[in-house]
Amino acid sequence: MNTQPGGVWRYSSLLIPTLREEPGEAEIVSHQLMLRAGMLRKLAAGIYTLLPLGLRVLNKVERVVREEMNRAGAQEILMPMVQPAELWQETGRWQQYGKELLRFKDRHDRDFCLGPTHEEVVTDLVRREVRSYRQLPVTLYQIQMKFRDEIRPRFGVMRGREFLMKDAYSFDLDEAGARVSYQKMNDAYHRIFERCGLKFKPVEADSGVIGGAYSQEFMVLAETGEDSIKACSQCSYAANVEKQPGAACPRCQAPLETHRGIEVGHIFMLGTKYSEAMKAAVLDPQGHEQPMVMGCYGIGVSRTVAAAIEQHHDDKGIRWPAPLAPFHLHVVVLNPKDTPRAAALGYDVVLDDRDDRAGIKFNDADLIGVPAQVIIGGRTLKEGLVELKRRSDGVVRKIEPGGIGGVLAEWLGMPAV
RNA sequence: CGGGGCGUAGCGCAGCCUGGUAGCGCACCUGCUUCGGGAGCAGGGGGUCGCAGGUUCAAAUCCUGUCGCCCCGACCA
């Protein structure tokens, strides 16, 4: 599908199978709304097909992520989903990783796995191609489907087995350089989640199987989050409960408050765990071999979509933050005979030209949650006006069609492209 | 893997306890009317009741096994 900005799409030609009733399979609101809004359908436990609307939102998150990764100096690559066992045996994770790592053999009886993460592959790439400290620092990233055979997938794309992830890996000559790279990614993550319109909190976390010196998780605050976090009531300190079992802030001794969070990002200072195991080294200015100091940085792209819905919805449906919205403007044409010539507004527009009753169109529009709606029809149309409605708070303005662009720019907080 | 629940039309469900030729709402198709917040009337199509065995004259219903899905727990970059 065309994802170029500024297009006009006819609702009648899009596959948007909205559901009036709540699907029995969904427990939490983001999962329910993704199904009801026709974004998502299940193929098997934890494995989903994204429909046009769902894909458009995913693409919007990807766009924000790419822009900020590129701005931070990271370079995009694309690594294979299928990985040979040998690499994982080098780091010992072939044995360490449990059943979450889906393994299989090819026709020649060689062992492979579906990549749940890409430290081994990227380290293999860099050790082959980078020889000198002059080539550092380098940060590589990709946006790719991951597969983790979760014990218990749940809540739709919140905890799927197959999911879209942005993973980045930094390589530096020394610890100081690695800290700079880590900080750049930290800054980029703040910008990404802010741009996505999310209320989030960076927390200190355990680095788990990935390993490394220290790590931070980016938690979207939501009641339905699977993680519990402790945040200081006075300073900015916050930690995952796995990491912080105490009741008082270790920095300022103030009491800690408990919140629920959805982990949408996780950044790790890896150190030389992988570069040493895999002999990924460069020559320093003195001509000595040094293992590269690494960091790795993940964002659950599909999970971010669900997290955004958890924070932005009401009883009628989704209320997309403008940067993530599948469309910026939803044109509700009450009488298909009044279908306007779709003016090039410079925004993504969906035009509901279906031959259906007004109630169906209003309800679908609210469900899908495009941030602005134009209602064309009735008395207003006879006056030569249209109604512009803001989804977030229901504010309605009657204006001349020529004024739509201006109000949109104001409401969306973003200029036309 | 332990505990709980559910598999009946595309979706949501009833029927199962107490066995006797499978039903409701929505959706879908046709016609007429209607048309600013999920229309009305009339007609119509759609089902191996998850699957496999067993009991029985007869199984959606009872028994056994099995598969799938959901929730809680353990686990989780």
Coordinates of C-alpha atoms in Angstrom, one line a residue, chain A:
Chain A
M1 CA 0.0 0.0 0.0
N2 CA 1.1 3.5 -0.6
T3 CA 2.6 4.9 2.5
Q4 CA 3.7 8.2 0.9
P5 CA 2.4 11.0 3.0
G6 CA -0.3 13.2 1.8
G7 CA -2.5 10.7 0.0
V8 CA -6.2 10.2 -0.1
W9 CA -7.6 6.7 0.4
R10 CA -11.2 5.6 -0.2
Y11 CA -12.6 3.7 2.7
S12 CA -14.7 1.6 0.4
S13 CA -11.5 0.1 -1.2
L14 CA -9.7 -0.6 2.0
L15 CA -9.9 -3.8 4.0
I16 CA -11.0 -2.5 7.4
P17 CA -13.2 -5.2 8.9
T18 CA -14.4 -3.4 12.1
L19 CA -16.3 -5.4 14.7
R20 CA -19.3 -4.2 16.6
E21 CA -19.0 -6.8 19.3
E22 CA -16.1 -7.4 21.6
P23 CA -14.0 -10.4 20.5
G24 CA -13.9 -13.1 23.1
E25 CA -10.2 -13.7 22.7
A26 CA -9.1 -10.3 23.9
E27 CA -8.7 -9.3 27.5
I28 CA -7.0 -5.9 27.5
V29 CA -8.2 -2.7 25.8
S30 CA -5.4 -2.4 23.2
H31 CA -6.0 -5.9 22.0
Q32 CA -9.7 -5.5 21.9
L33 CA -9.5 -2.2 20.0
M34 CA -6.9 -3.5 17.5
L35 CA -9.3 -6.3 16.7
R36 CA -12.4 -4.2 16.7
A37 CA -10.8 -1.5 14.6
G38 CA -9.8 -4.0 11.9
M39 CA -6.1 -3.6 12.4
L40 CA -5.2 -7.1 13.5
R41 CA -6.2 -10.8 13.1
K42 CA -4.7 -13.8 14.8
L43 CA -3.2 -16.7 12.9
A44 CA -2.0 -18.7 15.9
A45 CA -1.2 -18.0 19.5
G46 CA 1.1 -14.9 19.6
I47 CA 1.2 -14.7 15.8
Y48 CA -0.8 -12.1 14.0
T49 CA -1.5 -10.6 10.6
L50 CA -1.5 -6.9 10.4
L51 CA -4.3 -5.5 8.2
P52 CA -3.9 -2.3 6.2
L53 CA -4.8 0.0 9.1
G54 CA -2.6 -1.8 11.5
L55 CA 0.3 -1.8 9.1
R56 CA -0.1 1.9 8.5
V57 CA 0.3 2.6 12.2
L58 CA 3.3 0.3 12.5
N59 CA 4.8 2.2 9.6
K60 CA 4.3 5.5 11.4
V61 CA 6.1 4.2 14.4
E62 CA 8.9 2.9 12.2
R63 CA 9.2 6.3 10.5
V64 CA 9.7 8.0 13.9
V65 CA 12.2 5.4 14.9
R66 CA 14.2 5.6 11.6
E67 CA 14.3 9.4 11.8
E68 CA 15.7 9.5 15.3
M69 CA 18.1 6.6 14.7
N70 CA 19.5 8.3 11.6
R71 CA 19.7 11.6 13.5
A72 CA 21.7 9.9 16.2
G73 CA 24.1 8.7 13.6
A74 CA 23.1 5.0 13.4
Q75 CA 23.1 3.2 10.0
E76 CA 20.3 1.0 8.9
I77 CA 21.0 -2.6 7.8
L78 CA 18.9 -5.7 7.5
M79 CA 20.1 -9.0 9.0
P80 CA 18.8 -12.5 8.4
M81 CA 16.0 -13.9 10.5
V82 CA 17.5 -17.4 10.2
Q83 CA 20.8 -17.8 12.0
P84 CA 23.3 -20.7 12.1
A85 CA 23.9 -22.5 15.4
E86 CA 27.7 -22.0 15.2
L87 CA 27.5 -18.3 16.0
W88 CA 25.3 -19.0 19.1
Q89 CA 27.7 -21.8 20.2
E90 CA 30.6 -19.3 20.0
T91 CA 29.0 -17.2 22.7
G92 CA 27.6 -20.1 24.6
R93 CA 24.0 -18.9 24.2
W94 CA 23.1 -22.0 22.2
Q95 CA 23.1 -23.8 25.5
Q96 CA 22.1 -20.9 27.7
Y97 CA 19.0 -19.8 25.9
G98 CA 16.0 -22.0 26.7
K99 CA 13.1 -23.1 24.6
E100 CA 12.4 -19.5 23.8
L101 CA 15.0 -19.9 21.0
L102 CA 13.2 -21.8 18.3
R103 CA 15.6 -24.3 16.8
F104 CA 15.4 -26.4 13.7
K105 CA 17.5 -28.2 11.1
D106 CA 17.8 -27.5 7.4
R107 CA 17.7 -30.2 4.8
H108 CA 21.4 -30.9 5.3
D109 CA 20.8 -31.5 9.0
R110 CA 22.5 -28.4 10.1
D111 CA 21.3 -26.5 13.2
F112 CA 19.6 -23.2 12.8
C113 CA 17.4 -20.9 14.9
L114 CA 15.0 -18.1 14.3
G115 CA 16.6 -15.0 15.6
P116 CA 15.2 -13.7 18.9
T117 CA 17.9 -11.0 18.9
H118 CA 21.0 -10.3 16.8
E119 CA 24.1 -9.8 18.9
E120 CA 25.9 -12.8 17.4
V121 CA 25.1 -11.9 13.8
V122 CA 26.0 -8.2 14.1
T123 CA 29.2 -9.0 16.0
D124 CA 30.2 -11.5 13.3
L125 CA 29.6 -8.9 10.7
V126 CA 31.6 -6.2 12.4
R127 CA 34.6 -8.4 13.3
R128 CA 34.9 -9.3 9.6
E129 CA 34.6 -5.8 8.3
V130 CA 36.1 -3.5 10.9
R131 CA 39.8 -3.7 11.6
S132 CA 40.9 -0.3 12.9
Y133 CA 39.9 2.1 15.6
R134 CA 39.7 4.7 12.9
Q135 CA 36.5 3.0 11.7
L136 CA 34.9 3.5 15.1
P137 CA 32.5 4.3 16.5
V138 CA 29.8 2.6 14.5
T139 CA 26.2 2.0 15.4
L140 CA 24.1 -0.3 13.2
Y141 CA 20.4 -0.9 13.5
Q142 CA 17.6 -2.8 11.8
I143 CA 13.8 -3.0 12.0
Q144 CA 12.9 -6.6 11.6
M145 CA 10.6 -9.4 12.7
K146 CA 11.9 -11.3 15.7
F147 CA 10.7 -14.7 16.9
R148 CA 10.7 -15.8 20.5
D149 CA 8.8 -18.9 21.4
E150 CA 7.4 -17.3 24.6
I151 CA 6.1 -19.7 27.2
R152 CA 2.9 -17.8 27.3
P153 CA 2.1 -15.3 24.6
R154 CA -0.7 -13.0 25.6
F155 CA -2.6 -9.7 25.1
G156 CA -2.2 -9.6 21.3
V157 CA 0.9 -7.9 20.0
M158 CA 1.7 -6.9 23.6
R159 CA 3.5 -10.2 24.1
G160 CA 3.6 -11.9 20.8
R161 CA 5.9 -14.7 19.7
E162 CA 6.6 -13.0 16.4
F163 CA 7.0 -9.2 16.6
L164 CA 8.6 -6.3 15.0
M165 CA 11.6 -4.9 16.7
K166 CA 14.1 -2.2 16.2
D167 CA 17.5 -3.4 17.4
A168 CA 20.7 -1.3 17.3
Y169 CA 24.2 -2.2 18.2
S170 CA 27.1 0.1 18.9
F171 CA 30.8 -0.6 18.7
D172 CA 33.5 1.5 20.3
L173 CA 37.2 1.3 20.9
D174 CA 36.9 1.8 24.6
E175 CA 34.6 2.2 27.6
A176 CA 34.4 6.0 27.4
G177 CA 33.4 5.9 23.7
A178 CA 30.8 3.3 24.5
R179 CA 29.3 5.5 27.1
V180 CA 28.9 8.3 24.5
S181 CA 27.2 5.9 22.1
Y182 CA 25.0 4.7 24.8
Q183 CA 24.0 8.2 25.8
K184 CA 23.2 9.1 22.2
M185 CA 20.8 6.2 22.0
N186 CA 19.3 7.1 25.4
D187 CA 18.6 10.6 24.0
A188 CA 17.2 9.2 20.8
Y189 CA 14.9 6.9 22.8
H190 CA 13.5 9.9 24.8
R191 CA 12.8 11.7 21.5
I192 CA 11.2 8.7 19.9
F193 CA 8.7 8.0 22.8
E194 CA 8.0 11.7 23.2
R195 CA 7.2 12.0 19.5
C196 CA 4.9 8.9 19.8
G197 CA 2.9 10.8 22.3
L198 CA 3.6 8.4 25.2
K199 CA 3.9 9.0 28.9
F200 CA 7.0 6.9 29.8
K201 CA 9.6 6.5 32.4
P202 CA 13.2 5.2 32.0
V203 CA 14.0 2.7 34.7
E204 CA 17.0 0.8 35.9
A205 CA 16.7 -2.8 35.0
D206 CA 18.2 -6.2 35.0
S207 CA 20.1 -7.1 31.8
G208 CA 19.0 -10.8 31.8
V209 CA 20.2 -13.2 29.2
I210 CA 21.6 -10.3 27.1
G211 CA 24.1 -9.5 29.8
G212 CA 26.3 -6.5 30.2
A213 CA 27.2 -4.0 32.8
Y214 CA 24.0 -2.0 33.1
S215 CA 20.8 -1.4 31.3
Q216 CA 17.7 0.8 31.3
E217 CA 14.2 0.0 30.3
F218 CA 11.7 2.5 28.8
M219 CA 8.4 1.9 30.4
V220 CA 5.1 3.2 29.1
L221 CA 2.9 3.8 32.1
A222 CA -0.3 1.8 31.9
E223 CA -2.4 -0.2 34.4
T224 CA -2.3 -3.2 32.1
G225 CA 1.5 -3.2 31.9
E226 CA 3.1 -6.6 32.7
D227 CA 6.0 -5.0 34.6
S228 CA 5.9 -3.4 38.0
I229 CA 8.2 -0.4 38.6
K230 CA 9.2 1.5 41.7
A231 CA 9.6 5.3 41.2
C232 CA 10.9 7.8 43.6
S233 CA 8.3 10.3 44.8
Q234 CA 11.0 13.1 45.0
C235 CA 13.8 12.6 42.5
S236 CA 13.8 11.0 39.0
Y237 CA 15.0 7.6 40.2
A238 CA 13.0 4.6 39.0
A239 CA 13.7 0.9 38.7
N240 CA 12.1 -2.3 37.7
V241 CA 10.9 -4.2 40.8
E242 CA 13.1 -7.1 39.8
K243 CA 16.1 -4.8 40.3
Q244 CA 14.8 -2.7 43.2
P245 CA 13.1 -4.6 46.0
G246 CA 13.5 -1.9 48.6
A247 CA 11.0 0.6 49.9
A248 CA 13.1 3.7 49.9
C249 CA 15.0 5.6 47.1
P250 CA 18.7 4.6 47.1
R251 CA 19.5 8.1 45.9
C252 CA 17.5 10.3 48.2
Q253 CA 15.8 7.9 50.7
A254 CA 12.4 9.3 49.8
P255 CA 9.5 6.7 49.6
L256 CA 9.0 4.8 46.4
E257 CA 5.7 4.6 44.5
T258 CA 4.6 1.6 42.6
H259 CA 3.5 1.8 39.0
R260 CA 2.6 -0.6 36.2
G261 CA 4.5 -0.3 33.0
I262 CA 4.9 -1.7 29.5
E263 CA 8.5 -2.2 28.4
V264 CA 8.7 -0.6 25.0
G265 CA 12.5 -0.1 24.9
H266 CA 15.6 -1.5 26.6
I267 CA 19.1 -0.3 26.2
F268 CA 22.2 -2.2 27.4
M269 CA 25.8 -1.4 28.0
L270 CA 27.2 -4.7 26.9
G271 CA 30.9 -4.2 27.4
T272 CA 33.0 -6.8 25.8
K273 CA 30.9 -9.9 26.5
Y274 CA 30.3 -10.6 22.9
S275 CA 33.4 -9.1 21.3
E276 CA 35.6 -11.2 23.6
A277 CA 33.7 -14.4 23.0
M278 CA 33.7 -13.9 19.3
K279 CA 37.1 -12.2 19.0
A280 CA 35.8 -9.0 17.6
A281 CA 38.8 -6.7 17.9
V282 CA 40.3 -3.7 16.3
L283 CA 43.9 -2.3 16.4
D284 CA 44.2 0.8 18.6
P285 CA 46.5 3.7 17.9
Q286 CA 49.4 1.8 19.4
G287 CA 48.8 -1.2 17.1
H288 CA 47.4 -3.4 19.9
E289 CA 44.3 -5.5 19.5
Q290 CA 41.4 -4.4 21.6
P291 CA 38.0 -6.1 21.9
M292 CA 35.3 -3.6 20.9
V293 CA 33.1 -2.3 23.6
M294 CA 29.5 -2.8 22.7
G295 CA 26.0 -1.6 23.5
C296 CA 22.7 -2.8 22.3
Y297 CA 19.4 -1.1 22.1
G298 CA 15.9 -2.5 21.4
I299 CA 12.5 -1.1 20.8
G300 CA 9.4 -3.2 20.5
V301 CA 7.8 -1.5 17.5
S302 CA 4.6 -3.6 17.5
R303 CA 4.3 -3.4 21.2
T304 CA 4.6 0.4 21.0
V305 CA 1.5 0.4 18.9
A306 CA -0.4 -1.5 21.6
A307 CA 1.1 0.7 24.4
A308 CA -0.1 3.9 22.5
I309 CA -3.6 2.5 22.5
E310 CA -3.5 1.7 26.2
Q311 CA -2.8 5.4 26.9
H312 CA -5.0 6.9 24.2
H313 CA -8.5 5.5 24.0
D314 CA -12.0 6.1 25.3
D315 CA -15.2 4.1 25.5
K316 CA -15.8 4.7 21.7
G317 CA -12.4 3.6 20.5
I318 CA -8.9 4.7 19.8
R319 CA -7.6 8.3 20.0
W320 CA -4.4 8.3 18.0
P321 CA -1.6 10.7 18.7
A322 CA -1.2 12.5 15.4
P323 CA 2.3 11.1 14.6
L324 CA 1.1 7.5 14.9
A325 CA -2.4 7.9 13.4
P326 CA -3.1 5.7 10.3
F327 CA -4.6 8.8 8.8
H328 CA -4.6 12.4 9.9
L329 CA -8.1 13.2 8.6
H330 CA -11.2 11.0 8.3
V331 CA -13.7 12.4 5.9
V332 CA -17.2 11.2 6.8
V333 CA -19.4 11.7 3.7
L334 CA -23.0 11.2 4.8
N335 CA -24.4 11.1 1.3
P336 CA -22.1 9.4 -1.2
K337 CA -23.5 11.8 -3.9
D338 CA -21.7 14.6 -2.0
T339 CA -18.3 13.0 -2.3
P340 CA -15.9 15.8 -2.7
R341 CA -13.1 16.0 -5.0
A342 CA -10.3 14.9 -2.7
A343 CA -8.2 18.0 -2.4
A344 CA -4.5 17.6 -1.8
L345 CA -4.2 18.8 1.7
G346 CA -0.8 17.4 2.4
Y347 CA -2.1 15.1 5.1
D348 CA -3.0 11.4 5.0
V349 CA -6.8 11.3 4.4
V350 CA -9.3 8.5 4.4
L351 CA -12.5 9.3 2.7
D352 CA -15.5 7.3 3.9
D353 CA -17.5 7.0 0.6
R354 CA -19.4 3.9 1.7
D355 CA -23.1 3.6 1.0
D356 CA -23.9 3.1 4.7
R357 CA -26.0 4.9 7.3
A358 CA -24.6 7.8 9.2
G359 CA -24.5 6.0 12.5
I360 CA -22.2 3.3 11.1
K361 CA -19.8 5.8 9.7
F362 CA -19.7 7.9 12.9
N363 CA -19.1 4.9 15.0
D364 CA -16.4 3.4 12.8
A365 CA -14.7 6.8 12.6
D366 CA -14.6 7.1 16.4
L367 CA -13.5 3.4 16.7
I368 CA -10.6 3.8 14.3
G369 CA -9.6 6.9 16.0
V370 CA -8.2 9.2 13.3
P371 CA -7.4 12.5 15.2
A372 CA -9.6 14.7 13.0
Q373 CA -12.9 14.1 11.3
V374 CA -14.7 16.2 8.7
I375 CA -18.4 15.6 8.4
I376 CA -19.9 16.5 5.1
G377 CA -23.7 16.6 4.8
G378 CA -27.0 17.9 5.8
R379 CA -27.8 21.5 6.7
T380 CA -24.2 22.4 7.2
L381 CA -23.4 21.4 3.7
K382 CA -26.3 23.6 2.3
E383 CA -24.7 26.5 4.1
G384 CA -21.5 25.7 2.3
L385 CA -19.8 24.6 5.5
V386 CA -18.3 21.4 6.9
E387 CA -17.9 20.2 10.4
L388 CA -14.4 19.5 11.7
K389 CA -14.4 17.4 14.8
R390 CA -11.4 16.6 17.0
R391 CA -11.4 13.0 18.1
S392 CA -9.4 13.6 21.3
D393 CA -12.0 15.8 23.0
G394 CA -15.0 16.0 20.6
V395 CA -14.6 19.7 19.9
V396 CA -16.5 20.6 16.7
R397 CA -16.0 23.6 14.4
K398 CA -18.1 24.6 11.5
I399 CA -15.9 26.1 8.8
E400 CA -15.5 26.6 5.1
P401 CA -13.8 23.7 3.4
G402 CA -10.9 25.9 2.4
G403 CA -10.1 26.4 6.1
I404 CA -9.6 22.7 6.9
G405 CA -5.8 22.7 6.3
G406 CA -5.2 25.5 8.7
V407 CA -7.2 24.0 11.6
L408 CA -5.6 20.6 11.0
A409 CA -2.2 22.0 11.3
E410 CA -3.2 23.6 14.6
W411 CA -4.9 20.5 15.9
L412 CA -2.4 17.9 14.9
G413 CA 0.5 20.1 15.9
M414 CA 2.3 19.2 12.7
P415 CA 2.5 20.9 9.3
A416 CA 1.3 19.4 6.1
V417 CA 4.0 17.6 4.2

